[in-house]
PDB file of C-alpha atoms in Angstrom:
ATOM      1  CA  UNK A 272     111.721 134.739  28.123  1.00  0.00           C
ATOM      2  CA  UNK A 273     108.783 133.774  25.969  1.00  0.00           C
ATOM      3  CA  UNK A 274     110.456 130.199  24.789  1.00  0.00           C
ATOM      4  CA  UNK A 275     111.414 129.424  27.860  1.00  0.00           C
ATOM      5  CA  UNK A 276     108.174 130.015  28.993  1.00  0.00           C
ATOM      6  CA  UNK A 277     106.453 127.987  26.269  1.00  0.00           C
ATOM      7  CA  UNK A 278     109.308 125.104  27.007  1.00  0.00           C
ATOM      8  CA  UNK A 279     108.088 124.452  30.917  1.00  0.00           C
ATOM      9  CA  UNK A 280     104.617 124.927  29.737  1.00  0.00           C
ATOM     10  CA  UNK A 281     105.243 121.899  27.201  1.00  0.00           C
ATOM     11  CA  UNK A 282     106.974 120.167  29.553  1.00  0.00           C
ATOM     12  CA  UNK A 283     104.272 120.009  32.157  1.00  0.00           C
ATOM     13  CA  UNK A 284     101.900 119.437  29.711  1.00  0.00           C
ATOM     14  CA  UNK A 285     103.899 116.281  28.773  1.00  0.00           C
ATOM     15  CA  UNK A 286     104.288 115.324  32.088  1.00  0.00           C
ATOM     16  CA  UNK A 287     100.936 115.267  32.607  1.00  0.00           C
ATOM     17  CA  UNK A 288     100.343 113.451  29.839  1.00  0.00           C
ATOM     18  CA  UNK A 289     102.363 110.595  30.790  1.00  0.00           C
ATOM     19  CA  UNK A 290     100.979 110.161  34.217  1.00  0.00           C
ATOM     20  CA  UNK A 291      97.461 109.721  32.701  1.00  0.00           C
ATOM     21  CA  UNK A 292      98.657 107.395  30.123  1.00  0.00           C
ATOM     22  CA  UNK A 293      99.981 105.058  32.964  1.00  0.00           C
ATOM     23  CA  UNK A 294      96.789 104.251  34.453  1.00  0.00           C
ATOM     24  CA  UNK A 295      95.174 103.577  31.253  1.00  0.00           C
ATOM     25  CA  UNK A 296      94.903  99.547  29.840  1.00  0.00           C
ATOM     26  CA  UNK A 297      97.393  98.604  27.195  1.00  0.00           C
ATOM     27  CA  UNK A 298      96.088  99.226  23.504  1.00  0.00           C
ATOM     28  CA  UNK A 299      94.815  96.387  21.561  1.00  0.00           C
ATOM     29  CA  UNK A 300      97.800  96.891  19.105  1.00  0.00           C
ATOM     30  CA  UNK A 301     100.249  96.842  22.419  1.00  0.00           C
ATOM     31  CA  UNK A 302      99.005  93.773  23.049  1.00  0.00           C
ATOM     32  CA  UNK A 303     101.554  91.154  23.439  1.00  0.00           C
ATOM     33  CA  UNK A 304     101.268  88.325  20.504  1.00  0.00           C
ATOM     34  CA  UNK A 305     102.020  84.563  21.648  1.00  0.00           C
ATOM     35  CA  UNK A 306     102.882  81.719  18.839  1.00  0.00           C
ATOM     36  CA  UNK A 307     100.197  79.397  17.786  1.00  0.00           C
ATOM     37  CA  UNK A 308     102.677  76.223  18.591  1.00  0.00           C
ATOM     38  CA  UNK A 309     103.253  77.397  21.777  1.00  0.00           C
ATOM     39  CA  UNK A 310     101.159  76.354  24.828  1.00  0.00           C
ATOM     40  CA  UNK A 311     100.240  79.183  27.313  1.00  0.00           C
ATOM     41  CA  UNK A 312     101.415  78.427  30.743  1.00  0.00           C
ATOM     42  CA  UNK A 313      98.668  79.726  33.209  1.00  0.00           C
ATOM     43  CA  UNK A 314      98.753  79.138  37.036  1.00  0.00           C
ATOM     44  CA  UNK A 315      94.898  77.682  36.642  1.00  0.00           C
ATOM     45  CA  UNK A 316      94.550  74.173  36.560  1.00  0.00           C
ATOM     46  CA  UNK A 317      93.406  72.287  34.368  1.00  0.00           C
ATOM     47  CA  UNK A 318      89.908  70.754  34.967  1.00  0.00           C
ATOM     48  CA  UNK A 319      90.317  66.871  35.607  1.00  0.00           C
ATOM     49  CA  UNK A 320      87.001  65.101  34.118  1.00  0.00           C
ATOM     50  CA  UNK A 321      83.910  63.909  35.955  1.00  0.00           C
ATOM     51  CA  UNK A 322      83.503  59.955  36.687  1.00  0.00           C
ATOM     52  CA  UNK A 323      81.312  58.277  34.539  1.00  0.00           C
ATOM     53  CA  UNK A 324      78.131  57.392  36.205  1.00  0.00           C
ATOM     54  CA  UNK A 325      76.986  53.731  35.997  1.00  0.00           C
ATOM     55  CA  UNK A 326      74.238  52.230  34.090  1.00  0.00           C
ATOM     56  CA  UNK A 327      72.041  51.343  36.526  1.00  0.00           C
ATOM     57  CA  UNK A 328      70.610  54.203  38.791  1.00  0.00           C
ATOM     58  CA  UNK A 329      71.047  54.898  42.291  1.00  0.00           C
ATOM     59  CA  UNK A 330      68.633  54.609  44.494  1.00  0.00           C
ATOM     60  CA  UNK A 331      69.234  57.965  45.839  1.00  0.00           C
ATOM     61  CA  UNK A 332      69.016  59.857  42.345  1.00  0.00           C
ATOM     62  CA  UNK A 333      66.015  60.509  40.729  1.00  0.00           C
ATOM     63  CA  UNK A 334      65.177  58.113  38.148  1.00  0.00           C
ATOM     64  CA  UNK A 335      65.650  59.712  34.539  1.00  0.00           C
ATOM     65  CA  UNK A 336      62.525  61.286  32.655  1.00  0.00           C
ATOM     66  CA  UNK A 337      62.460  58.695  29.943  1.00  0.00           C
ATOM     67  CA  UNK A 338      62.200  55.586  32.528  1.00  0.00           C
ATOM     68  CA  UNK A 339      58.713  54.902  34.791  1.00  0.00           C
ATOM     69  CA  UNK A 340      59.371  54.703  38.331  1.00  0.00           C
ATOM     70  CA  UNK A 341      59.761  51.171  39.900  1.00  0.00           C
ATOM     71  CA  UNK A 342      56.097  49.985  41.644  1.00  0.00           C
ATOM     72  CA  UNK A 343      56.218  47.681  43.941  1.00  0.00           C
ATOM     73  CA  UNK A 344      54.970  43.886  43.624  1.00  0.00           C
ATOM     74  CA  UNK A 345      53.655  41.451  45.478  1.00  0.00           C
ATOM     75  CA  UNK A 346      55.017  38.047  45.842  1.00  0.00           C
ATOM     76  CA  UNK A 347      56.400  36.362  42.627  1.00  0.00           C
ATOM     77  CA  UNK A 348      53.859  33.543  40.862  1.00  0.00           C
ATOM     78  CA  UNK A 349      55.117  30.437  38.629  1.00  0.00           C
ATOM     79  CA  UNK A 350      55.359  31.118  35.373  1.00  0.00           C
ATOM     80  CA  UNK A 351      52.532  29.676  34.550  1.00  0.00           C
ATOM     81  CA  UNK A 352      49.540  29.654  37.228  1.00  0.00           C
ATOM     82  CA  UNK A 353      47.807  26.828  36.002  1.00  0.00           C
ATOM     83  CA  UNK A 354      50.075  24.285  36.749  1.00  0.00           C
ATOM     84  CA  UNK A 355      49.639  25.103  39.950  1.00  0.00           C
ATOM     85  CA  UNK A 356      45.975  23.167  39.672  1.00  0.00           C
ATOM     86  CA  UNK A 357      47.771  19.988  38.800  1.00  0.00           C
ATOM     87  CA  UNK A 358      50.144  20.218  41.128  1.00  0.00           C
ATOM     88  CA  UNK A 359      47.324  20.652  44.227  1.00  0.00           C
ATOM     89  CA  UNK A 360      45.837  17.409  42.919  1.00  0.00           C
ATOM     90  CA  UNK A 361      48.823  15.428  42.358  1.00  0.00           C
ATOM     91  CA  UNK A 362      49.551  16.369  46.556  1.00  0.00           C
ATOM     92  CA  UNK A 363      46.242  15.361  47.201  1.00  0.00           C
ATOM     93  CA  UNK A 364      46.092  11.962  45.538  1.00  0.00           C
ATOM     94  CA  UNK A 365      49.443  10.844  46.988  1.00  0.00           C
ATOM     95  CA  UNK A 366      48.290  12.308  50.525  1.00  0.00           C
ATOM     96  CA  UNK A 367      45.428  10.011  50.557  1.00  0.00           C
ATOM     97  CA  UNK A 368      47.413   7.441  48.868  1.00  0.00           C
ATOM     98  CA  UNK A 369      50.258   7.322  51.880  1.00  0.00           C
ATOM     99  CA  UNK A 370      47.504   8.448  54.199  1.00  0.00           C
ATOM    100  CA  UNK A 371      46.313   4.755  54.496  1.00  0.00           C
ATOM    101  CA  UNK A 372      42.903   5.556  52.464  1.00  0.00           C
ATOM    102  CA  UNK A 373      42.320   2.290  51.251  1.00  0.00           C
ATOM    103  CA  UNK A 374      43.210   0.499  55.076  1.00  0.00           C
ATOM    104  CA  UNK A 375      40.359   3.401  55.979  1.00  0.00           C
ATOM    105  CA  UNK A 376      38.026   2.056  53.350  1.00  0.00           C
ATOM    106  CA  UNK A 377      38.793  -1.676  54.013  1.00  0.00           C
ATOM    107  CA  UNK A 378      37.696  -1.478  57.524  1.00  0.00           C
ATOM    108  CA  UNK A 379      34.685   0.565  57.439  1.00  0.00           C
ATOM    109  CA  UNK A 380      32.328  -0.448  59.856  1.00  0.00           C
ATOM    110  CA  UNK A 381      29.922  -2.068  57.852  1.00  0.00           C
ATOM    111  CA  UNK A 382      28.241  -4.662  60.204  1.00  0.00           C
ATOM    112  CA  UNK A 383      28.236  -2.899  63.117  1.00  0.00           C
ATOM    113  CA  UNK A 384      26.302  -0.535  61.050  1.00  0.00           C
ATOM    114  CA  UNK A 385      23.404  -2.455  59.600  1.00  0.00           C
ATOM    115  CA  UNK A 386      23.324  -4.504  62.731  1.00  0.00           C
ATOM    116  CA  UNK A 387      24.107  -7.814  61.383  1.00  0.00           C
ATOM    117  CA  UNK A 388      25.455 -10.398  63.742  1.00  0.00           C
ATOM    118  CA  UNK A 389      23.940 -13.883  62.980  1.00  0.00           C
ATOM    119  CA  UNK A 390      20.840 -14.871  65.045  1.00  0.00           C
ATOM    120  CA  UNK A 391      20.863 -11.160  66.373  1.00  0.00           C
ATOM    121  CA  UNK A 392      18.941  -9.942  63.522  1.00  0.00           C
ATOM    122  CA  UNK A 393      19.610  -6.502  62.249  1.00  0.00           C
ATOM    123  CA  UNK A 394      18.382  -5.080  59.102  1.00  0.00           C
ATOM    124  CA  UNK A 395      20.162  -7.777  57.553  1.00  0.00           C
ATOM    125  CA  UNK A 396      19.237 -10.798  58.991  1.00  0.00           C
ATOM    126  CA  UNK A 397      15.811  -9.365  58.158  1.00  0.00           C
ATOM    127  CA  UNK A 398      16.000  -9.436  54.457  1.00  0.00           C
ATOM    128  CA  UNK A 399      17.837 -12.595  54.793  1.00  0.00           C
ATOM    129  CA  UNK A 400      15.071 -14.109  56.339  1.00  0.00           C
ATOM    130  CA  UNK A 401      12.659 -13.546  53.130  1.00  0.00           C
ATOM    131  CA  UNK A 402      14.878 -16.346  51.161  1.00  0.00           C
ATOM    132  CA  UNK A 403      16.210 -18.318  53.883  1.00  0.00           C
ATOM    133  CA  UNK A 404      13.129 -21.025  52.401  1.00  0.00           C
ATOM    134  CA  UNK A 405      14.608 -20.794  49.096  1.00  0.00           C
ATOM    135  CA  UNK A 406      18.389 -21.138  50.028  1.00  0.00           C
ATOM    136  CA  UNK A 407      20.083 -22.799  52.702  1.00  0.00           C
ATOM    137  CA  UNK A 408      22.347 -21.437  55.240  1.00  0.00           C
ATOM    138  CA  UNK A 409      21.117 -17.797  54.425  1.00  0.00           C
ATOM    139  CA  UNK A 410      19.958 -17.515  58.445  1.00  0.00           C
ATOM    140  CA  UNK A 411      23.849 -18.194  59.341  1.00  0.00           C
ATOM    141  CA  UNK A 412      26.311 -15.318  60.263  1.00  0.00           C
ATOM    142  CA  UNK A 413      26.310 -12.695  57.178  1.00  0.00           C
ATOM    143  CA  UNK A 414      29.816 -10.966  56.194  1.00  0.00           C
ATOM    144  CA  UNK A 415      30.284  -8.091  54.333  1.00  0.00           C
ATOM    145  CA  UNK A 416      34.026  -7.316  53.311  1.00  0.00           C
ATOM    146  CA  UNK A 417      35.279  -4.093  51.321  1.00  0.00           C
ATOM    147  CA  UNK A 418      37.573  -5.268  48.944  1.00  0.00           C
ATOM    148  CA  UNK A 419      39.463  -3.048  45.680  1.00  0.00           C
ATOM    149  CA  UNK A 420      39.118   0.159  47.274  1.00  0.00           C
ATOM    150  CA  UNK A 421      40.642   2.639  44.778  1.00  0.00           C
ATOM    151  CA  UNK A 422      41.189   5.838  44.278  1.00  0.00           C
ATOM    152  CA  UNK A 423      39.601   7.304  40.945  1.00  0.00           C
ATOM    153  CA  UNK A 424      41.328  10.766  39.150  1.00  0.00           C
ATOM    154  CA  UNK A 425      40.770  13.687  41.034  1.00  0.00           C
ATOM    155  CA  UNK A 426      39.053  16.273  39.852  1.00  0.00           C
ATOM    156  CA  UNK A 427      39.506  20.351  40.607  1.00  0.00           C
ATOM    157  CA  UNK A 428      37.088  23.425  39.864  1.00  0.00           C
ATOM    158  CA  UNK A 429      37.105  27.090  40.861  1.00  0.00           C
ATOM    159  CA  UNK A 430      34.127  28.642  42.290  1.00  0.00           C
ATOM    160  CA  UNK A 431      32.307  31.574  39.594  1.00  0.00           C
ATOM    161  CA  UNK A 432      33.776  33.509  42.011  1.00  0.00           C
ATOM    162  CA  UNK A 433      37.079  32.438  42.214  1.00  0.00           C
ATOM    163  CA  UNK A 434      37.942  32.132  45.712  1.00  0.00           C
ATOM    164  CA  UNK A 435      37.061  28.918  46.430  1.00  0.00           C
ATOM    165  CA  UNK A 436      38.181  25.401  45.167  1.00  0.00           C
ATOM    166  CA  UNK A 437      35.945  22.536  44.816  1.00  0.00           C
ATOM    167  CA  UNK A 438      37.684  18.603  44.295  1.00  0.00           C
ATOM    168  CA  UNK A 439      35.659  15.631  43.809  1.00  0.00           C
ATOM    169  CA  UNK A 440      37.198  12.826  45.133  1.00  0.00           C
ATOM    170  CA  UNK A 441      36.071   9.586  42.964  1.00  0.00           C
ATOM    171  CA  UNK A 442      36.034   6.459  45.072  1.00  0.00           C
ATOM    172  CA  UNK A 443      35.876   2.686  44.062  1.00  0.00           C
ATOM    173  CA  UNK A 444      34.926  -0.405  45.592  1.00  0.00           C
ATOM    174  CA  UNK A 445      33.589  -4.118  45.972  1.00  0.00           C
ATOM    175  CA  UNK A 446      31.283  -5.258  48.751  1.00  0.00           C
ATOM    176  CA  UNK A 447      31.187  -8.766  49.168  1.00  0.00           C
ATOM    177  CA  UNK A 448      28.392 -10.249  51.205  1.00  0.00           C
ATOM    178  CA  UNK A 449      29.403 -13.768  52.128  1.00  0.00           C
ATOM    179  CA  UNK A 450      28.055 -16.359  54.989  1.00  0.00           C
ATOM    180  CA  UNK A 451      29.784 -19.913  55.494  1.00  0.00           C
ATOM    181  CA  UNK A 452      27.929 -22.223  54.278  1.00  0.00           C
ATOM    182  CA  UNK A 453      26.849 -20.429  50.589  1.00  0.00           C
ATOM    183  CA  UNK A 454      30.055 -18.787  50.345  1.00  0.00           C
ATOM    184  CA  UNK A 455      30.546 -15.626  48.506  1.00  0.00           C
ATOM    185  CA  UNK A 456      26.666 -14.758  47.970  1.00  0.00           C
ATOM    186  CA  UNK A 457      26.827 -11.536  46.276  1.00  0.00           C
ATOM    187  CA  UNK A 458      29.477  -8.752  44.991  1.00  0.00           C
ATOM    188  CA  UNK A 459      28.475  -5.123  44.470  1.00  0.00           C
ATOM    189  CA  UNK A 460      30.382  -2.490  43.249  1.00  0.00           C
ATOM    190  CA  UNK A 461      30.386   0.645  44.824  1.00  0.00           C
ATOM    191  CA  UNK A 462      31.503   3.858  43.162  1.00  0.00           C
ATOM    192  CA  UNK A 463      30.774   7.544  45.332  1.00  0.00           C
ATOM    193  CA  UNK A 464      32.235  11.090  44.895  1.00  0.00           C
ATOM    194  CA  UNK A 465      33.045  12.914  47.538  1.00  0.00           C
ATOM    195  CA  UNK A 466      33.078  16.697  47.322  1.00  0.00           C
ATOM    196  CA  UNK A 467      35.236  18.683  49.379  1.00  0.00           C
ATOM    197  CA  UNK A 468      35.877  22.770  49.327  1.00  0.00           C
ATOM    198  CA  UNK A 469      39.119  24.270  49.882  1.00  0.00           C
ATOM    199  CA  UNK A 470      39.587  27.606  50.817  1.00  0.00           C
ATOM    200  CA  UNK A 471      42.255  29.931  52.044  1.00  0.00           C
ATOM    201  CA  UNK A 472      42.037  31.709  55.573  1.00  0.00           C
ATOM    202  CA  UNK A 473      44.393  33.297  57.858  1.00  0.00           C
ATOM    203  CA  UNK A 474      45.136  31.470  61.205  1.00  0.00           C
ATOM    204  CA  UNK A 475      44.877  33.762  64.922  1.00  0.00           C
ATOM    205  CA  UNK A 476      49.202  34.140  63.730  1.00  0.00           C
ATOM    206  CA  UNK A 477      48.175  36.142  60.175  1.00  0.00           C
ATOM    207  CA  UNK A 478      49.864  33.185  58.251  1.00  0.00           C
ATOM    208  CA  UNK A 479      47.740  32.119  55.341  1.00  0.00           C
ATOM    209  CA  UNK A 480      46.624  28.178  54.652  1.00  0.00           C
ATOM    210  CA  UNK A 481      44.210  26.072  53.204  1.00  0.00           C
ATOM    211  CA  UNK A 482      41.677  24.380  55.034  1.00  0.00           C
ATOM    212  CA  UNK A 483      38.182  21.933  53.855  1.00  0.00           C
ATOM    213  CA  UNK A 484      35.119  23.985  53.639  1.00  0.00           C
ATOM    214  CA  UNK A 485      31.909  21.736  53.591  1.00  0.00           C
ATOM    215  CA  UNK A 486      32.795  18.327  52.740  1.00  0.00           C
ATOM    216  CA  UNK A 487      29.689  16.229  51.141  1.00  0.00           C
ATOM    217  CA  UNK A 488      28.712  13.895  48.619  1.00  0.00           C
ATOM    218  CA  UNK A 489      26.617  15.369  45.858  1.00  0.00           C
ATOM    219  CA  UNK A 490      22.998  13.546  45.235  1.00  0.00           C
ATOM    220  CA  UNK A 491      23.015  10.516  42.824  1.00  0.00           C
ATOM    221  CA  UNK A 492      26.699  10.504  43.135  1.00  0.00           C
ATOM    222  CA  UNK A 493      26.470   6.783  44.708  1.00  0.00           C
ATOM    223  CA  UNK A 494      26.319   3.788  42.150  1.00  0.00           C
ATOM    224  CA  UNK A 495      25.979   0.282  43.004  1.00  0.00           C
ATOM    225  CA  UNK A 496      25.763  -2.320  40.714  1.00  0.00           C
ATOM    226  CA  UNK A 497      25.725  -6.036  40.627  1.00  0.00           C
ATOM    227  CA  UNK A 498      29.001  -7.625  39.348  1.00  0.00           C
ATOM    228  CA  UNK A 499      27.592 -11.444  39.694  1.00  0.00           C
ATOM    229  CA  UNK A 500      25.228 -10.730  36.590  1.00  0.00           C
ATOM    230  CA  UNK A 501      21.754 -11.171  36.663  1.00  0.00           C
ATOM    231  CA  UNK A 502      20.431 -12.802  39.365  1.00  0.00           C
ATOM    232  CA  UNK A 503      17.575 -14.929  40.335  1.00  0.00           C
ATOM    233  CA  UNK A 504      14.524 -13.234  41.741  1.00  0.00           C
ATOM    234  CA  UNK A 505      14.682 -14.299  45.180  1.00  0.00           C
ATOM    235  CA  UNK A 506      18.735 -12.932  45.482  1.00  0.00           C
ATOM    236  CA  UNK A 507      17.488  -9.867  43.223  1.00  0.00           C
ATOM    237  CA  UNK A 508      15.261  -8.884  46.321  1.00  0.00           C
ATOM    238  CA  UNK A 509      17.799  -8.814  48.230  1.00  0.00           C
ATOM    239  CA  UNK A 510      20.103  -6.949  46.295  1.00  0.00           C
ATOM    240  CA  UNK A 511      17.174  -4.543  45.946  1.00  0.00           C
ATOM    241  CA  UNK A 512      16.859  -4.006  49.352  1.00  0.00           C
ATOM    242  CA  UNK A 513      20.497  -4.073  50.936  1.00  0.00           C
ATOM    243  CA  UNK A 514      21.285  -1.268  47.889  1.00  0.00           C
ATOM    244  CA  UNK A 515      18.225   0.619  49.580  1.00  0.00           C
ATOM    245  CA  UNK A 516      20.118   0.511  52.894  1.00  0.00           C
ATOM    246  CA  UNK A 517      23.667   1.362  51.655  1.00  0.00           C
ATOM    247  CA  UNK A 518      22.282   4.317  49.887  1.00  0.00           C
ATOM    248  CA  UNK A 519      21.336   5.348  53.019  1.00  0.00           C
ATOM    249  CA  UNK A 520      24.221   5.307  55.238  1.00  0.00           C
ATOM    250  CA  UNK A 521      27.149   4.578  53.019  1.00  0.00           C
ATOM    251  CA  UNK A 522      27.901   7.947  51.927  1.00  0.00           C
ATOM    252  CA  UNK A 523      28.065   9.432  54.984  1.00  0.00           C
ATOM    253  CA  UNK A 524      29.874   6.995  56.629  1.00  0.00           C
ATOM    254  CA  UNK A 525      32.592   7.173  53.726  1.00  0.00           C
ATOM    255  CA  UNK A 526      32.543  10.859  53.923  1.00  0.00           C
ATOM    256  CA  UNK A 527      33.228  10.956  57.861  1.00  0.00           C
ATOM    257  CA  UNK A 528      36.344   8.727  57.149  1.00  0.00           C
ATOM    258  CA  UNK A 529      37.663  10.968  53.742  1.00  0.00           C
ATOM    259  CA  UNK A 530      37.030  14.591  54.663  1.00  0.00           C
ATOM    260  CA  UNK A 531      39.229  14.739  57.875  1.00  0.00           C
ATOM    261  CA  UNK A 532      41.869  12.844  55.820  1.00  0.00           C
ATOM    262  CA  UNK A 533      41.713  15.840  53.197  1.00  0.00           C
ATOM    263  CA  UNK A 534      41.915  18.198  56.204  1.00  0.00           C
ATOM    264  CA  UNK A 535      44.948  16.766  57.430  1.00  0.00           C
ATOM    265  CA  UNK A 536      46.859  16.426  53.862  1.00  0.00           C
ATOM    266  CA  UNK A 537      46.052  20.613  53.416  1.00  0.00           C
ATOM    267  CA  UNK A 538      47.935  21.061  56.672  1.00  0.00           C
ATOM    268  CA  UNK A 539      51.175  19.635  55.415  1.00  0.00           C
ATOM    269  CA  UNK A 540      51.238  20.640  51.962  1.00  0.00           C
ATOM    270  CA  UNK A 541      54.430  22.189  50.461  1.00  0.00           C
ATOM    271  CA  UNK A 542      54.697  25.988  51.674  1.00  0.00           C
ATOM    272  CA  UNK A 543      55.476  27.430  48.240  1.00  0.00           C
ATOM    273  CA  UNK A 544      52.123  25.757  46.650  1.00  0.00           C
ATOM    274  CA  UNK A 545      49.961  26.791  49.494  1.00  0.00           C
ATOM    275  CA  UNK A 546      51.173  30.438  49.353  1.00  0.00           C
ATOM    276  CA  UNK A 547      50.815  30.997  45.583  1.00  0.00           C
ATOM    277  CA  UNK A 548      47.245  28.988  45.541  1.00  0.00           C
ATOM    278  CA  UNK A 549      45.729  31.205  48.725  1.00  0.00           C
ATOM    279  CA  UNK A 550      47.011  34.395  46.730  1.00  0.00           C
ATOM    280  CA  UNK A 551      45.159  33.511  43.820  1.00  0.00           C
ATOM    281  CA  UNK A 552      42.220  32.475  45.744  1.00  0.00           C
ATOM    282  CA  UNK A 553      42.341  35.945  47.756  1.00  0.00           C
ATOM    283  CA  UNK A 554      42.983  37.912  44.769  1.00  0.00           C
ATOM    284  CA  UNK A 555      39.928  35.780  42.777  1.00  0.00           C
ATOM    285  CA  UNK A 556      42.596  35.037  39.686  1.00  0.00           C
ATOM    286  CA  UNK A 557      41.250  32.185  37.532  1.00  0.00           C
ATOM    287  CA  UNK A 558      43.581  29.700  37.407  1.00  0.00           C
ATOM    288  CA  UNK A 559      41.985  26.421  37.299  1.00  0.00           C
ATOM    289  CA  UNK A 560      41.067  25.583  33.399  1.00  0.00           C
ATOM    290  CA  UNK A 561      37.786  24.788  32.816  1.00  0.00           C
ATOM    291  CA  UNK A 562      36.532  21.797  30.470  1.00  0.00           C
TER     292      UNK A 562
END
């Protein structure tokens, strides 16, 4: 009775045994052992590689850490900003050049100005009258022609400043005073500057162009000259005195013709040139080289 005893006692010890061993992980020498030249077959799949991003960055993503951050600009300028001087003069010279400035000069209203008109009188027929004893047919009908008008270099500056532009406008010409019976009595050769500012302003539409400032003729600018040589005393009074009276109102009469001519050039200059000059100007950049 005893070993039979001990045998069910063993067995449900075993028994036992066994059911806790089932619930337990396999051992790490049960382990099963797979071939190293043999792939493992999983039900995962495999991973498939991310697309490579391109070069050039999104504008979405954030920019890397190692680049700046793109600023914005304003509008692009010539390479070089100082040919843009040369080209403003070059448009100005041919403007006045197909603008008819020399027809303009040509029939300046020189007589009607100095009230000449044979026996009339006039400031003119005044002076005349002091040599009329010394030279016939000075008392006769006085003409005064503009001939050679031309059209000197042009010449730029930029205000200390820098939003303003100043050209002088050189000028060149021959007066000839002539009367019928003496013929061509005297030839004088004119030479003025005429000085006109350019600045940039925005219209009642926001667009930007250039427009004269105060146009002028600086003091001492106007030359006149003999071109007959010396002459004799009584002629040389003249000359004195009709120089006396062109200083007066020659400038201003030139100017009145020249200035609105400018005016009217700066209105139809090429788009491109006026925008990159008036940003300059605006801005205050230097970009006229000074001599």
């Amino acid at each position: 009775m005893s070993h039979v005893r001990g045998l069910i006692v063993f067995w449900g010890l075993l028994v036992q045994t066994i059911v806790q061993l089932e619930g337990l992980p396999l051992l790490p020498a049960q382990l099963p052992v797979l071939p190293l030249n043999k792939a493992v077959s999983s039900p995962v799949k495999q991973a498939q590689p991310l697309p490579a991003l391109p070069l050039s960055a999104s504008p979405d993503l954030p920019s890397p850490l190692n680049q700046a951050l793109a600023l914005p600009v304003g509008p692009a300028l010539p390479t070089d900003p100082t040919e843009l001087a040369g080209s403003l003069t070059n448009a100005l010279s041919s403007g006045l050049l197909t603008g008819d400035l020399a027809g303009t000069l040509e029939n300046l209203p020189l007589l009607d100005l100095l009230g000449t008109g044979g026996a009339s009188g006039g400031l003119l027929g005044n002076l005349l009258g002091k040599v009329t004893s010394l030279i016939p047919g000075l008392s006769s009908i006085i003409d005064i022609k503009v001939t050679n008008p031309q059209l000197l270099e042009l010449g730029l500056v930029q205000s200390p400043a820098g939003h303003r532009l100043y050209v002088t406008i050189p000028l060149g010409l021959i007066l000839k005073v002539n009367t019928p019976l003496v013929g061509n009595l005297l030839k004088l050769a004119v030479q003025l500057n005429i000085t006109a500012e350019i600045m940039a302003v925005k219209d009642s539409q926001g667009k930007t162009r250039l427009v004269v400032g105060d146009c002028t003729h600086p003091p001492g600018s106007l030359e006149i000259s003999l071109l007959n040589g010396t002459a004799p005393p009584a002629i040389q009074n003249l000359v004195d005195s009709l120089t006396g009276i062109l200083t007066k109102v020659l400038p201003d009469l030139i100017q009145g013709k020249v200035c609105p001519l400018v005016n009217g050039i700066l209105g139809h200059l090429d788009i491109s040139l006026v925008h990159d000059i008036a940003h300059l100007l605006i801005n205050k950049l230097e970009f006229v080289i000074r001599l």
